Amino acid sequence: MKRKYIFSLILIVGMIAGMTQTQSLLIYDNPLQFGGNKIAFDISHGGYHTTEADLAPIIGNLTAAGNEVIYINDTWSITDDIDAIFFTQPDDNYTVAELADIVAWFELGDKFMWVSGDSDYGGFFNPWAGNGILDAIGSIARLDGTSIEDPENSDGSAYRAAATEVGYGDPLYDTMAEALAGDADTGMTIPAGVIFHGPCAIVAYDGTYYKDLRYGESVFPERVNVILTYSEDAISLDSDVSDGWGANNTAGEYSIDLYANVTGDIFDTGLYPALVHEKFSEHSSNLMVSGEAIYTYYKFMYNQITENGVYNDGLHYGQWLVNNILNYFLVDKGVPEETSAFYLIPLAAIGVIYAISRRKK
């Protein structure tokens, strides 16, 4: 048999194995429980961690549960029937017309949006594209301009930081953070948690100043829920020395690098927001903002094990948390009778997919 045919057979068998592996191979079981939704991933504005391999596990789980998944790619289009959109670390600004499309879609009501960021390490990630979306829809949350590291709670390197603490928010919704990230059955407490590989943090923006989401003046309890924070050992670094660059910033404490500039006071204790929910009651749509794209397979974030096996003996709850969030916000519209699980892709198949993607480029 020729080598290319052997290679193809290995790929097919590996992917089938990943799609049909039994629950006995899982460390924990928390499948997606909704079907009949149309879900989009925007990869039209650059963005990191959006390769075929990065998105294959989450897309596989979504489709196996009976949902339709599409890419917003070469042709920009947001149709009314889309139920959820993921904006994965975009680094090209959206046009006025594109932002208007996003707002019109979101304000139809009962929509779910997830905007994710990345570390500002070396200045490679610019948060302004993602923040442009958040500004357009009237969000309070913003991706900040720092790098979060944790020398104590991480997977072998400080920049592979773990988010370990269940958050806080509106007293009327005070069970939300616990419902999404605090289930006792998962051990979602120290030392268990979720690996955010090279993340930023989330700040608040009141229309004039960036503010610290960790204390009173900017918690905005009527609409914001901090679902998960990094640990008290986490540190915030302005690693590209931007010191508040960009529009609508003033120097020092009010810059988008806010957390990196908070030193020597009672709030210099870590616990930076990692995952924030915002409720838009006027049209019943929901927003999730995270300091990393934890729903991608990049560096095993959407997984049950860590990349290096150092943190928490190699166990983390990235896949559990993402599935729990989607189960909480997306409505089951009818699941096919027969579905197959796609919890993890075997590492050999992941390697093959990466090789193919690299060859295409």
Short mmCIF file of C-alpha atoms in Angstrom, two decimals:
data_model
loop_
_atom_site.label_atom_id
_atom_site.label_comp_id
_atom_site.label_asym_id
_atom_site.label_seq_id
_atom_site.Cartn_x
_atom_site.Cartn_y
_atom_site.Cartn_z
CA MET A 1 0.00 0.00 0.00
CA LYS A 2 1.38 3.39 -0.94
CA ARG A 3 2.46 5.70 1.85
CA LYS A 4 -0.16 8.34 1.06
CA TYR A 5 -2.96 5.80 1.38
CA ILE A 6 -1.59 4.55 4.71
CA PHE A 7 -1.41 8.15 5.89
CA SER A 8 -5.05 8.77 4.89
CA LEU A 9 -6.21 5.60 6.62
CA ILE A 10 -4.44 6.60 9.87
CA LEU A 11 -6.08 10.02 9.75
CA ILE A 12 -9.57 8.62 9.16
CA VAL A 13 -9.27 5.96 11.85
CA GLY A 14 -7.85 8.46 14.34
CA MET A 15 -10.63 10.97 13.81
CA ILE A 16 -13.34 8.30 14.01
CA ALA A 17 -11.81 7.12 17.27
CA GLY A 18 -11.92 10.66 18.62
CA MET A 19 -15.53 11.09 17.59
CA THR A 20 -16.75 7.81 19.04
CA GLN A 21 -14.63 7.20 22.10
CA THR A 22 -16.60 5.85 25.02
CA GLN A 23 -17.33 7.72 28.17
CA SER A 24 -15.05 5.31 30.06
CA LEU A 25 -12.10 7.21 28.56
CA LEU A 26 -13.30 10.48 30.04
CA ILE A 27 -12.07 11.85 33.34
CA TYR A 28 -15.39 13.61 33.86
CA ASP A 29 -18.59 13.61 31.87
CA ASN A 30 -20.38 16.86 31.03
CA PRO A 31 -21.70 16.63 27.45
CA LEU A 32 -23.48 19.35 25.54
CA GLN A 33 -27.20 18.99 26.14
CA PHE A 34 -28.78 21.15 23.46
CA GLY A 35 -29.44 20.75 19.76
CA GLY A 36 -31.06 22.54 16.88
CA ASN A 37 -29.02 25.74 17.26
CA LYS A 38 -27.05 27.56 14.56
CA ILE A 39 -23.66 28.61 15.87
CA ALA A 40 -21.05 30.75 14.11
CA PHE A 41 -17.32 31.22 14.58
CA ASP A 42 -15.98 34.47 13.15
CA ILE A 43 -12.54 33.93 11.60
CA SER A 44 -12.78 36.84 9.17
CA HIS A 45 -10.76 39.37 11.17
CA GLY A 46 -7.48 37.64 11.79
CA GLY A 47 -7.55 36.17 15.23
CA TYR A 48 -5.47 33.59 17.00
CA HIS A 49 -6.17 29.96 17.83
CA THR A 50 -8.69 29.54 15.00
CA THR A 51 -7.04 26.79 12.96
CA GLU A 52 -8.94 23.66 11.98
CA ALA A 53 -7.23 21.77 14.80
CA ASP A 54 -7.97 24.46 17.39
CA LEU A 55 -11.70 24.51 16.67
CA ALA A 56 -12.23 20.85 15.74
CA PRO A 57 -13.13 19.55 19.24
CA ILE A 58 -15.70 22.24 20.12
CA ILE A 59 -17.20 22.13 16.63
CA GLY A 60 -17.27 18.34 16.77
CA ASN A 61 -19.11 18.39 20.09
CA LEU A 62 -21.59 21.00 18.86
CA THR A 63 -22.42 19.14 15.66
CA ALA A 64 -22.56 15.76 17.42
CA ALA A 65 -25.18 17.23 19.75
CA GLY A 66 -27.31 18.15 16.74
CA ASN A 67 -26.34 21.78 16.11
CA GLU A 68 -25.33 23.48 12.86
CA VAL A 69 -21.93 25.21 12.93
CA ILE A 70 -20.74 27.72 10.34
CA TYR A 71 -17.71 29.96 9.78
CA ILE A 72 -17.98 33.67 9.10
CA ASN A 73 -14.99 33.86 6.81
CA ASP A 74 -14.38 35.24 3.32
CA THR A 75 -17.90 36.62 2.91
CA TRP A 76 -19.13 38.71 5.82
CA SER A 77 -22.68 37.79 6.75
CA ILE A 78 -24.64 37.45 9.98
CA THR A 79 -28.09 35.97 9.43
CA ASP A 80 -30.93 36.36 11.91
CA ASP A 81 -31.19 32.60 12.51
CA ILE A 82 -27.75 32.39 14.13
CA ASP A 83 -28.17 31.71 17.85
CA ALA A 84 -24.58 32.18 19.05
CA ILE A 85 -21.37 33.75 17.73
CA PHE A 86 -17.80 33.28 18.95
CA PHE A 87 -15.36 36.14 18.26
CA THR A 88 -11.98 34.51 18.84
CA GLN A 89 -9.22 37.04 19.54
CA PRO A 90 -9.82 39.20 16.44
CA ASP A 91 -6.94 41.54 15.63
CA ASP A 92 -8.36 43.38 12.59
CA ASN A 93 -10.83 46.14 13.38
CA TYR A 94 -14.43 45.73 12.25
CA THR A 95 -15.91 48.25 9.87
CA VAL A 96 -18.80 50.50 10.86
CA ALA A 97 -21.13 48.40 8.70
CA GLU A 98 -19.92 45.13 10.24
CA LEU A 99 -20.39 46.46 13.76
CA ALA A 100 -23.89 47.58 12.81
CA ASP A 101 -24.63 44.02 11.64
CA ILE A 102 -23.39 42.61 14.95
CA VAL A 103 -25.50 45.04 16.97
CA ALA A 104 -28.63 44.40 14.88
CA TRP A 105 -28.21 40.65 15.31
CA PHE A 106 -27.52 40.85 19.06
CA GLU A 107 -30.52 43.11 19.66
CA LEU A 108 -32.90 40.66 18.00
CA GLY A 109 -32.92 39.08 21.43
CA ASP A 110 -32.16 35.69 22.97
CA LYS A 111 -28.69 35.67 21.39
CA PHE A 112 -25.40 34.51 22.89
CA MET A 113 -22.02 36.09 22.14
CA TRP A 114 -18.54 35.15 23.36
CA VAL A 115 -15.62 37.56 22.87
CA SER A 116 -12.18 36.26 23.86
CA GLY A 117 -8.83 37.96 24.26
CA ASP A 118 -5.17 37.08 24.65
CA SER A 119 -2.03 38.19 26.47
CA ASP A 120 -0.41 41.44 25.32
CA TYR A 121 3.01 39.73 25.51
CA GLY A 122 5.37 41.53 23.13
CA GLY A 123 2.48 43.55 21.74
CA PHE A 124 1.39 40.74 19.42
CA PHE A 125 -2.26 40.93 20.46
CA ASN A 126 -4.23 44.14 20.12
CA PRO A 127 -7.50 44.14 22.10
CA TRP A 128 -9.10 47.01 20.20
CA ALA A 129 -10.89 44.85 17.60
CA GLY A 130 -12.65 42.82 20.30
CA ASN A 131 -13.27 45.90 22.39
CA GLY A 132 -14.81 47.58 19.36
CA ILE A 133 -17.49 44.89 19.37
CA LEU A 134 -18.04 45.31 23.10
CA ASP A 135 -18.33 49.07 22.71
CA ALA A 136 -20.79 48.77 19.83
CA ILE A 137 -23.22 46.55 21.75
CA GLY A 138 -23.03 48.80 24.82
CA SER A 139 -21.09 46.43 27.02
CA ILE A 140 -19.38 47.51 30.23
CA ALA A 141 -16.74 44.77 29.98
CA ARG A 142 -13.44 45.28 28.13
CA LEU A 143 -10.41 43.13 27.40
CA ASP A 144 -7.45 44.74 29.15
CA GLY A 145 -3.95 45.36 27.78
CA THR A 146 -1.90 43.21 30.15
CA SER A 147 -0.47 39.73 30.54
CA ILE A 148 -1.61 37.62 33.47
CA GLU A 149 0.91 35.26 35.04
CA ASP A 150 0.72 33.04 38.10
CA PRO A 151 3.92 31.54 39.48
CA GLU A 152 2.01 29.33 41.93
CA ASN A 153 -1.06 28.13 40.03
CA SER A 154 0.08 27.30 36.50
CA ASP A 155 0.95 24.41 34.21
CA GLY A 156 4.73 24.50 34.35
CA SER A 157 5.21 28.16 33.38
CA ALA A 158 3.72 31.27 34.97
CA TYR A 159 2.05 32.38 31.73
CA ARG A 160 0.04 29.13 31.65
CA ALA A 161 -2.08 30.60 34.43
CA ALA A 162 -4.99 28.85 36.09
CA ALA A 163 -8.26 30.59 36.89
CA THR A 164 -9.21 29.09 40.23
CA GLU A 165 -11.70 31.30 42.05
CA VAL A 166 -15.47 31.44 41.54
CA GLY A 167 -16.50 35.07 41.06
CA TYR A 168 -19.21 37.46 42.12
CA GLY A 169 -21.87 39.77 40.72
CA ASP A 170 -25.46 40.93 40.90
CA PRO A 171 -27.14 39.74 44.13
CA LEU A 172 -30.23 38.97 42.04
CA TYR A 173 -28.11 36.54 40.03
CA ASP A 174 -25.76 35.53 42.82
CA THR A 175 -26.13 31.86 41.96
CA MET A 176 -24.92 32.27 38.38
CA ALA A 177 -21.17 32.10 39.05
CA GLU A 178 -21.72 29.12 41.30
CA ALA A 179 -23.95 27.43 38.71
CA LEU A 180 -21.43 27.94 35.91
CA ALA A 181 -18.13 27.40 37.71
CA GLY A 182 -18.80 26.21 41.25
CA ASP A 183 -20.36 22.78 41.04
CA ALA A 184 -18.95 20.85 43.97
CA ASP A 185 -18.95 17.62 41.97
CA THR A 186 -16.25 19.00 39.67
CA GLY A 187 -13.81 20.10 42.34
CA MET A 188 -13.85 23.56 40.79
CA THR A 189 -11.92 25.02 43.69
CA ILE A 190 -8.23 25.29 44.55
CA PRO A 191 -6.21 23.44 43.42
CA ALA A 192 -8.62 22.58 40.58
CA GLY A 193 -9.45 25.17 37.96
CA VAL A 194 -9.11 26.08 34.28
CA ILE A 195 -5.89 26.78 32.41
CA PHE A 196 -5.91 30.09 30.52
CA HIS A 197 -2.79 29.90 28.35
CA GLY A 198 -1.25 33.37 28.09
CA PRO A 199 -4.35 35.40 29.00
CA CYS A 200 -5.30 38.99 29.69
CA ALA A 201 -7.88 40.12 32.27
CA ILE A 202 -11.24 41.91 32.09
CA VAL A 203 -11.78 45.53 33.17
CA ALA A 204 -14.86 47.76 33.22
CA TYR A 205 -15.38 50.85 31.09
CA ASP A 206 -17.86 53.54 32.14
CA GLY A 207 -17.67 55.57 28.94
CA THR A 208 -14.81 57.72 30.20
CA TYR A 209 -12.49 55.64 32.35
CA TYR A 210 -11.36 52.05 32.69
CA LYS A 211 -12.12 50.75 36.17
CA ASP A 212 -11.23 47.84 38.37
CA LEU A 213 -13.94 45.17 38.37
CA ARG A 214 -12.78 43.86 41.74
CA TYR A 215 -14.27 46.56 43.90
CA GLY A 216 -17.31 48.67 44.48
CA GLU A 217 -17.27 51.60 42.10
CA SER A 218 -17.18 49.48 38.97
CA VAL A 219 -18.79 46.16 39.79
CA PHE A 220 -22.02 47.40 38.14
CA PRO A 221 -23.99 44.63 39.89
CA GLU A 222 -27.14 45.24 37.90
CA ARG A 223 -25.68 43.66 34.77
CA VAL A 224 -22.24 42.13 35.32
CA ASN A 225 -21.30 38.78 36.83
CA VAL A 226 -17.64 37.88 37.29
CA ILE A 227 -17.79 34.13 36.80
CA LEU A 228 -14.16 33.21 37.38
CA THR A 229 -10.98 34.99 38.52
CA TYR A 230 -7.31 34.14 38.50
CA SER A 231 -5.89 33.24 41.90
CA GLU A 232 -4.71 35.67 44.57
CA ASP A 233 -1.14 34.78 43.51
CA ALA A 234 -1.68 36.04 39.95
CA ILE A 235 0.21 39.09 38.75
CA SER A 236 -0.65 41.52 35.95
CA LEU A 237 2.17 42.68 33.67
CA ASP A 238 2.29 45.38 31.03
CA SER A 239 4.72 43.24 29.08
CA ASP A 240 4.70 45.34 25.90
CA VAL A 241 5.19 48.53 27.95
CA SER A 242 2.13 50.05 26.30
CA ASP A 243 1.23 52.03 29.45
CA GLY A 244 -2.31 52.71 28.36
CA TRP A 245 -1.88 53.14 24.62
CA GLY A 246 -4.92 53.62 22.43
CA ALA A 247 -7.92 55.86 22.15
CA ASN A 248 -9.95 56.94 25.16
CA ASN A 249 -7.14 56.29 27.61
CA THR A 250 -5.61 58.61 30.16
CA ALA A 251 -2.40 57.99 32.01
CA GLY A 252 -1.87 55.84 35.06
CA GLU A 253 -4.71 54.28 37.00
CA TYR A 254 -7.37 54.84 34.36
CA SER A 255 -5.57 53.20 31.44
CA ILE A 256 -6.46 49.89 29.83
CA ASP A 257 -3.33 48.56 31.57
CA LEU A 258 -5.08 49.30 34.85
CA TYR A 259 -4.29 46.09 36.72
CA ALA A 260 -0.57 46.31 35.90
CA ASN A 261 -0.50 49.77 37.48
CA VAL A 262 -2.29 48.84 40.73
CA THR A 263 0.50 48.38 43.25
CA GLY A 264 1.00 48.92 46.93
CA ASP A 265 -2.65 49.05 48.02
CA ILE A 266 -5.18 46.66 49.46
CA PHE A 267 -6.34 45.63 46.00
CA ASP A 268 -2.90 44.48 44.87
CA THR A 269 -3.86 40.89 45.63
CA GLY A 270 -4.45 39.16 42.30
CA LEU A 271 -7.99 37.82 41.75
CA TYR A 272 -8.16 39.57 38.38
CA PRO A 273 -11.37 38.77 36.46
CA ALA A 274 -10.79 36.00 33.92
CA LEU A 275 -14.34 35.30 32.74
CA VAL A 276 -17.19 37.79 32.88
CA HIS A 277 -20.87 37.51 31.98
CA GLU A 278 -23.04 40.47 31.08
CA LYS A 279 -26.82 40.34 30.83
CA PHE A 280 -28.66 42.61 28.40
CA SER A 281 -32.11 42.58 29.94
CA GLU A 282 -33.62 44.90 27.35
CA HIS A 283 -33.39 42.19 24.70
CA SER A 284 -32.56 39.08 26.75
CA SER A 285 -29.22 38.47 25.08
CA ASN A 286 -26.12 37.30 26.92
CA LEU A 287 -22.43 38.12 26.57
CA MET A 288 -19.41 36.20 27.79
CA VAL A 289 -15.97 37.86 27.79
CA SER A 290 -12.83 35.85 28.61
CA GLY A 291 -9.14 36.62 28.85
CA GLU A 292 -8.38 33.66 26.60
CA ALA A 293 -10.17 31.55 24.01
CA ILE A 294 -10.71 28.68 26.43
CA TYR A 295 -13.20 27.04 24.05
CA THR A 296 -10.40 26.24 21.58
CA TYR A 297 -8.12 23.21 21.76
CA TYR A 298 -5.02 25.42 21.69
CA LYS A 299 -2.63 24.26 24.41
CA PHE A 300 -5.33 21.83 25.59
CA MET A 301 -7.58 24.59 26.97
CA TYR A 302 -10.79 22.90 25.78
CA ASN A 303 -9.78 19.61 27.30
CA GLN A 304 -9.81 17.59 30.49
CA ILE A 305 -6.04 17.36 30.84
CA THR A 306 -3.35 20.03 30.79
CA GLU A 307 -0.67 20.27 28.14
CA ASN A 308 2.29 19.66 30.45
CA GLY A 309 0.65 17.60 33.18
CA VAL A 310 2.08 19.83 35.92
CA TYR A 311 -0.94 21.71 37.20
CA ASN A 312 -3.22 19.70 39.51
CA ASP A 313 -1.63 16.40 38.41
CA GLY A 314 -2.61 17.17 34.82
CA LEU A 315 -6.35 17.65 35.42
CA HIS A 316 -8.25 20.84 34.66
CA TYR A 317 -11.86 21.78 33.95
CA GLY A 318 -11.64 23.77 30.74
CA GLN A 319 -13.92 21.50 28.76
CA TRP A 320 -16.33 21.13 31.67
CA LEU A 321 -16.63 24.90 32.16
CA VAL A 322 -17.20 25.71 28.48
CA ASN A 323 -19.81 22.98 28.12
CA ASN A 324 -21.51 24.13 31.30
CA ILE A 325 -21.72 27.71 30.04
CA LEU A 326 -23.18 26.66 26.70
CA ASN A 327 -25.66 24.32 28.38
CA TYR A 328 -26.74 27.19 30.63
CA PHE A 329 -27.35 29.79 27.91
CA LEU A 330 -28.35 27.87 24.76
CA VAL A 331 -31.81 26.37 24.49
CA ASP A 332 -32.41 22.83 23.31
CA LYS A 333 -34.42 23.06 20.10
CA GLY A 334 -34.50 19.37 19.41
CA VAL A 335 -31.65 16.88 19.56
CA PRO A 336 -31.40 14.03 16.99
CA GLU A 337 -32.07 10.60 18.42
CA GLU A 338 -28.56 9.37 17.66
CA THR A 339 -25.57 11.56 18.43
CA SER A 340 -21.92 10.72 19.01
CA ALA A 341 -19.50 12.24 21.50
CA PHE A 342 -16.44 14.14 20.35
CA TYR A 343 -14.89 15.03 23.67
CA LEU A 344 -11.22 14.70 22.75
CA ILE A 345 -9.28 14.17 19.55
CA PRO A 346 -6.44 11.66 19.94
CA LEU A 347 -3.12 13.47 20.05
CA ALA A 348 -1.89 11.62 16.96
CA ALA A 349 -4.82 12.93 14.95
CA ILE A 350 -4.25 16.45 16.25
CA GLY A 351 -0.67 16.24 15.02
CA VAL A 352 -1.83 15.11 11.61
CA ILE A 353 -4.36 17.96 11.35
CA TYR A 354 -1.71 20.52 12.32
CA ALA A 355 0.61 19.09 9.69
CA ILE A 356 -2.06 19.41 7.01
CA SER A 357 -2.94 22.96 8.09
CA ARG A 358 0.71 23.98 8.01
CA ARG A 359 1.15 22.45 4.56
CA LYS A 360 -1.84 24.39 3.24
CA LYS A 361 -0.25 27.64 4.36
#
